Structures are given as structure tokens and as C-alpha cells.
mmCIF file of C-alpha atoms in Angstrom:
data_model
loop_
_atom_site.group_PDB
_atom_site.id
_atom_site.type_symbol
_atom_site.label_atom_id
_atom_site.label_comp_id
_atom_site.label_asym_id
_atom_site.label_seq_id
_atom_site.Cartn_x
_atom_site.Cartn_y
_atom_site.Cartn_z
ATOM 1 C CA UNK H 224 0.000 0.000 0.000
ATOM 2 C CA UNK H 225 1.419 3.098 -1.454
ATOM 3 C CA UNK H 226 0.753 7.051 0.473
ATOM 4 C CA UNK H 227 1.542 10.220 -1.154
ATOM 5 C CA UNK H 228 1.834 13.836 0.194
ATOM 6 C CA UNK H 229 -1.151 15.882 0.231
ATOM 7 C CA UNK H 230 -1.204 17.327 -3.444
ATOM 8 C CA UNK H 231 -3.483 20.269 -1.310
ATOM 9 C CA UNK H 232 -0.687 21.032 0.807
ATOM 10 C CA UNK H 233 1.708 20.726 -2.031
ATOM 11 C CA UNK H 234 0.081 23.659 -3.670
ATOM 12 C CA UNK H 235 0.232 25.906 -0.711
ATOM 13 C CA UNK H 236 3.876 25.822 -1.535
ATOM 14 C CA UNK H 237 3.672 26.339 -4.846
ATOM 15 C CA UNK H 238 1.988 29.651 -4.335
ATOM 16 C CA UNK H 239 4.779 29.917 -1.661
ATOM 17 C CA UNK H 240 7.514 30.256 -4.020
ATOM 18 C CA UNK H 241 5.553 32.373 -6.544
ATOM 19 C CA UNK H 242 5.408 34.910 -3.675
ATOM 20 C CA UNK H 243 8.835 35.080 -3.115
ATOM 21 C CA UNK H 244 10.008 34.721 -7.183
ATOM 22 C CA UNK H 245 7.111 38.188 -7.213
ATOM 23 C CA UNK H 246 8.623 39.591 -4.501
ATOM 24 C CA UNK H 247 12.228 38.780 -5.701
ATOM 25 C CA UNK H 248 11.102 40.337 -8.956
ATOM 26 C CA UNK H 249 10.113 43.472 -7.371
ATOM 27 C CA UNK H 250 12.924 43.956 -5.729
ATOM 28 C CA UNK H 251 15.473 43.486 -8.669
ATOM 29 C CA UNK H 252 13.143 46.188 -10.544
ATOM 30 C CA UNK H 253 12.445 48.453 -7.450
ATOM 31 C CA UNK H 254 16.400 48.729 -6.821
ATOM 32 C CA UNK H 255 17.457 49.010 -10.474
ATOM 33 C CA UNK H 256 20.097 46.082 -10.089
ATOM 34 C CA UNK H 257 22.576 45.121 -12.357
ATOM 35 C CA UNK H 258 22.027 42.491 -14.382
ATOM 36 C CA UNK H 259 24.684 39.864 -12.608
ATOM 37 C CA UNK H 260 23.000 40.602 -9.089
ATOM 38 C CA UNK H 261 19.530 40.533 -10.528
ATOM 39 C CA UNK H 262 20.604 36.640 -11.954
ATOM 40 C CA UNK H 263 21.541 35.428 -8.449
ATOM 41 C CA UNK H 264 19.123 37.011 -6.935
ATOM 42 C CA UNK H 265 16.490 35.551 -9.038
ATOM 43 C CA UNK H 266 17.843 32.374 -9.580
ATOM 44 C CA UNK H 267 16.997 30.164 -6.472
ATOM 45 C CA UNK H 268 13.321 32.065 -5.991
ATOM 46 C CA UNK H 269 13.246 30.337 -9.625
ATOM 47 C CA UNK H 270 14.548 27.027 -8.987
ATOM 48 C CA UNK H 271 12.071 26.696 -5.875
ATOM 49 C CA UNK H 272 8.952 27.604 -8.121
ATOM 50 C CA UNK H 273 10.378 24.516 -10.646
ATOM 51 C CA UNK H 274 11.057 22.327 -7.973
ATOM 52 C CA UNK H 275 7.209 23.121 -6.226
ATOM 53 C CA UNK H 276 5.536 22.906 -9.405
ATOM 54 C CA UNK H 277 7.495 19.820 -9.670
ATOM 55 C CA UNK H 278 6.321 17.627 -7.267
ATOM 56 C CA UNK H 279 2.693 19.772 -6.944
ATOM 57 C CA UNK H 280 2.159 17.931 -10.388
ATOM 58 C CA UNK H 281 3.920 14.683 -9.595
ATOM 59 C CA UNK H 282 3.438 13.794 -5.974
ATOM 60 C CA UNK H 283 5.836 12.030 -4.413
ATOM 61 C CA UNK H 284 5.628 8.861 -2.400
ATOM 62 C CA UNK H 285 5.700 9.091 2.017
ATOM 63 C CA UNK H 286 5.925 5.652 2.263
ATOM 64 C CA UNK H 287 5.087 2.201 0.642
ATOM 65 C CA UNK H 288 3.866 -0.350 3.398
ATOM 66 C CA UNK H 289 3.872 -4.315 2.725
ATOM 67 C CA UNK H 290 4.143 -7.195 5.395
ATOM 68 C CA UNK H 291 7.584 -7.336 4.875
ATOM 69 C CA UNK H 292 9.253 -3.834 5.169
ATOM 70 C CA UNK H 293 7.945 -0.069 4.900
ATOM 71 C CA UNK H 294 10.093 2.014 2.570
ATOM 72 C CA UNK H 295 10.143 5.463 3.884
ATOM 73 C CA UNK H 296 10.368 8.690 0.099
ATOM 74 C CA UNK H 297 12.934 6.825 -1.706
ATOM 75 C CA UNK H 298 15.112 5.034 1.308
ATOM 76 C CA UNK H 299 16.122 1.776 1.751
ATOM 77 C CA UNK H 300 13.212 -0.350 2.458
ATOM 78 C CA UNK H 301 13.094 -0.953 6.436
ATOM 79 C CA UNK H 302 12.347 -4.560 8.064
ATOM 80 C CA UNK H 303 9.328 -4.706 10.363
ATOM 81 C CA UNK H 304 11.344 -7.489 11.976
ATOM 82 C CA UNK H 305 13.945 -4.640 12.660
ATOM 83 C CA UNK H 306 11.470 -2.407 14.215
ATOM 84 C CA UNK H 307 11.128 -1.817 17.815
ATOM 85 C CA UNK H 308 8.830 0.091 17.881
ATOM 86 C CA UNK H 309 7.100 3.053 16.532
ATOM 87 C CA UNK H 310 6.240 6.768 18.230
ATOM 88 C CA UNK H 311 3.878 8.954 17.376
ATOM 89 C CA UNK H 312 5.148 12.757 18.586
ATOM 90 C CA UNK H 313 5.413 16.138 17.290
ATOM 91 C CA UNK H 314 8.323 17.787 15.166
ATOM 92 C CA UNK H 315 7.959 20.689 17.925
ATOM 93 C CA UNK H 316 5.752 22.260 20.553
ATOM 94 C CA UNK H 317 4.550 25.335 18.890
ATOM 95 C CA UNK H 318 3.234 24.526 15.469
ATOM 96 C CA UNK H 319 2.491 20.730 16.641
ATOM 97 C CA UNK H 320 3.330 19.017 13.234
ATOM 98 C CA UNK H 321 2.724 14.999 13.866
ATOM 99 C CA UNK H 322 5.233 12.927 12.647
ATOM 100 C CA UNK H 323 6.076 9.010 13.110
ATOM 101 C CA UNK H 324 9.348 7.887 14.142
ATOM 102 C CA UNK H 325 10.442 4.430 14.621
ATOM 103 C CA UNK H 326 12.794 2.918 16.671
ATOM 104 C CA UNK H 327 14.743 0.470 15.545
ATOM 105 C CA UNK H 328 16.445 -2.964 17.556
ATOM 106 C CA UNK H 329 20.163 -2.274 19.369
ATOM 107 C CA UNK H 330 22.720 -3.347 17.055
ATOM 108 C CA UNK H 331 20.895 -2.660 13.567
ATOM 109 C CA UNK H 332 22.074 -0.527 10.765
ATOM 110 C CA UNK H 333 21.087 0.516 7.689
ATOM 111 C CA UNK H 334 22.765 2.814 4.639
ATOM 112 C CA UNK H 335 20.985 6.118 4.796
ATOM 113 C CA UNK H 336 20.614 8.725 2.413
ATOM 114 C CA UNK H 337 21.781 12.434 2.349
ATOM 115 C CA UNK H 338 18.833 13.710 3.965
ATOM 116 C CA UNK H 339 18.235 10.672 6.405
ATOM 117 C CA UNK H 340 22.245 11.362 7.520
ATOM 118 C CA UNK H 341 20.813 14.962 8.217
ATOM 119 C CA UNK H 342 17.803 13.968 10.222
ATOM 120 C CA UNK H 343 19.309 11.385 12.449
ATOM 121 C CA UNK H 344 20.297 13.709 15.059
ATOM 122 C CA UNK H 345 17.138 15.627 15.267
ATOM 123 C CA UNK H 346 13.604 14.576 16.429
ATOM 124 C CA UNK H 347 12.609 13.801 13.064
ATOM 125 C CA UNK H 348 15.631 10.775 13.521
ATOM 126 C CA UNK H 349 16.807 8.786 10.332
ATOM 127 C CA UNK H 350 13.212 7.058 10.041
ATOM 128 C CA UNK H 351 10.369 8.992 10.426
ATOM 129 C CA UNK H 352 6.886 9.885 8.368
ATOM 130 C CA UNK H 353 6.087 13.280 8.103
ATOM 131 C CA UNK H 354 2.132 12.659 8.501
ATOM 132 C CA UNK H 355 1.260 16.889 8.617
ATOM 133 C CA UNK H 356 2.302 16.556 5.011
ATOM 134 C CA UNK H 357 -0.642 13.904 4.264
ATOM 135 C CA UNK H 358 -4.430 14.292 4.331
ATOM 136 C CA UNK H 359 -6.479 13.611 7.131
ATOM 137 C CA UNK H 360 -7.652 10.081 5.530
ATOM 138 C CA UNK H 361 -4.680 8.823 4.746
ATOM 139 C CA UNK H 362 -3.340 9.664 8.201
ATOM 140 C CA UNK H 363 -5.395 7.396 9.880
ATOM 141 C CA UNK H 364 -4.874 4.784 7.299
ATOM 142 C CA UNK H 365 -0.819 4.915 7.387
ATOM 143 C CA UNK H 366 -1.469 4.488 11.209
ATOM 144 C CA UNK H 367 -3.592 1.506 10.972
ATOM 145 C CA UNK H 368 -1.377 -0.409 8.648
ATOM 146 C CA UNK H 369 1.806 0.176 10.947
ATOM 147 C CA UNK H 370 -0.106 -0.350 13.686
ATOM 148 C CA UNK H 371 -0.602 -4.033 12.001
ATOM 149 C CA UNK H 372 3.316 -4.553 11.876
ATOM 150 C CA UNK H 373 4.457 -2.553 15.286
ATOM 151 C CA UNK H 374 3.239 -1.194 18.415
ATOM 152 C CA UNK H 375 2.716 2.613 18.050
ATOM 153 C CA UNK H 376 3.291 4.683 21.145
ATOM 154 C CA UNK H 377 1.786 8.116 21.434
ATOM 155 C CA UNK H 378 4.571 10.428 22.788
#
């Protein structure tokens, strides 16, 4: 069973970035700029309106859940029989952003990506699903099919 972020939420940043390429815009023509400046500045608000209309019109994949293993965006699949357990908590207090993490066994280890090598020392740890970025429906059903495989604590 495959779940995708929310293509909703996925167009609130898409209209994100178009503010900030506008407002970029405005302030390359406001200033008067040379034209090198004016490229770098305009040149990443660019690249993150590609990139959001990217994956706004091709949604990428949370997770992909069979009885085997759960494969977490595009990471390594991970073994339910590696699994401790599994916590359900929030990325922080303030904006209260739910997010799985699991916990796996002493002793096992698997090859991370880039961005799982950056996560493992914060709460959001090497395995965790981002469920804030997933509709309300498909919450509940990514929590019932892990809850199949592993005990889910709430945290």
C-alpha cells in the first residue's frame, strides 16, 4: 500500500515560491540592479517555483507499506522485523506538526541517504513519516497499517 503527500498542501507551496520569485522580482526592478545581481538574486526564488511545481504535479511517495518492510520517500526499504517500535510525537511544541518515528532494535544498521544522515540527530531521527504533510484520511490509514506490523506509542 502506497501514500503520497497531500497534493493540497503541495500547492500551498507552490503559491509559496511564486510569492517570493514576485517579490524577488520586485525587488530586482524596485532597486534598479545590475544584471549579474539581478541573476543570483532571481535564480533560487526560480529554482524553488520549478522544484514546487514539480512535485505539486507529480506527488511524491511518504511511504510504501507491505508485510515485509515499509520504505520510507525513496530510502532503503526498512524490516518490520527490525522495528522496535514506533512513536507517534510532534516535530515541535509550537506549530504541533505529527510525525512518526520508529525505533529500531540495538545493534541494527542501515545505509541512509543524504537527507536521512541529516535527520538522524534531530527529532525527526533517520526514520520517520512526516504525517502533517498527508491528508487527514490517509493519516489514519498509514497508522492503521503500521499499527498491524508494530506497536505505536503516542509520545
Amino acid at each position: 500500500m502506497a501514500f503520497y503527500y497531500s497534493r493540497k498542501k503541495l500547492f500551498g507551496l507552490f503559491v509559496i515560491s511564486l510569492l517570493i520569485l514576485l517579490a524577488a522580482l520586485y525587488s530586482v526592478c524596485f532597486f534598479e540592479l545590475r544584471a549579474g545581481v539581478s541573476f543570483i538574486i532571481l535564480c533560487f526564488p526560480t529554482l524553488f517555483v520549478l522544484a514546487s511545481l514539480f512535485v505539486w504535479v507529480r506527488p511524491q511517495r511518504v511511504a510504501k507499506i507491505d508485510k515485509r518492510a515499509i520504505q520510507i520517500d525513496r530510502a532503503v526499504p526498512l524490516l518490520w522485523k527490525d522495528v522496535k517500535s514506533a512513536r507517534k510525537t510532534s516535530s515541535n511544541r509550537l506549530c504541533g506538526r505529527d510525525i512518526i518515528v520508529f525505533d529500531l532494535k540495538p545493534r541494527v544498521i542501515y545505509p541512509l541517504t543524504w537527507m536521512q544522515e541529516f535527520c538522524k540527530s534531530t527529532r525527526f531521527t533517520a526514520f520517520s513519516i512526516p504525517l502533517y504533510a498527508m491528508t487527514e484520511k490517509d493519516q489514519k490509514a498509514i497508522c492503521k497499517e503500521i499499527a498491524k506490523y508494530c506497536k505505536i506509542v503516542e509520545d
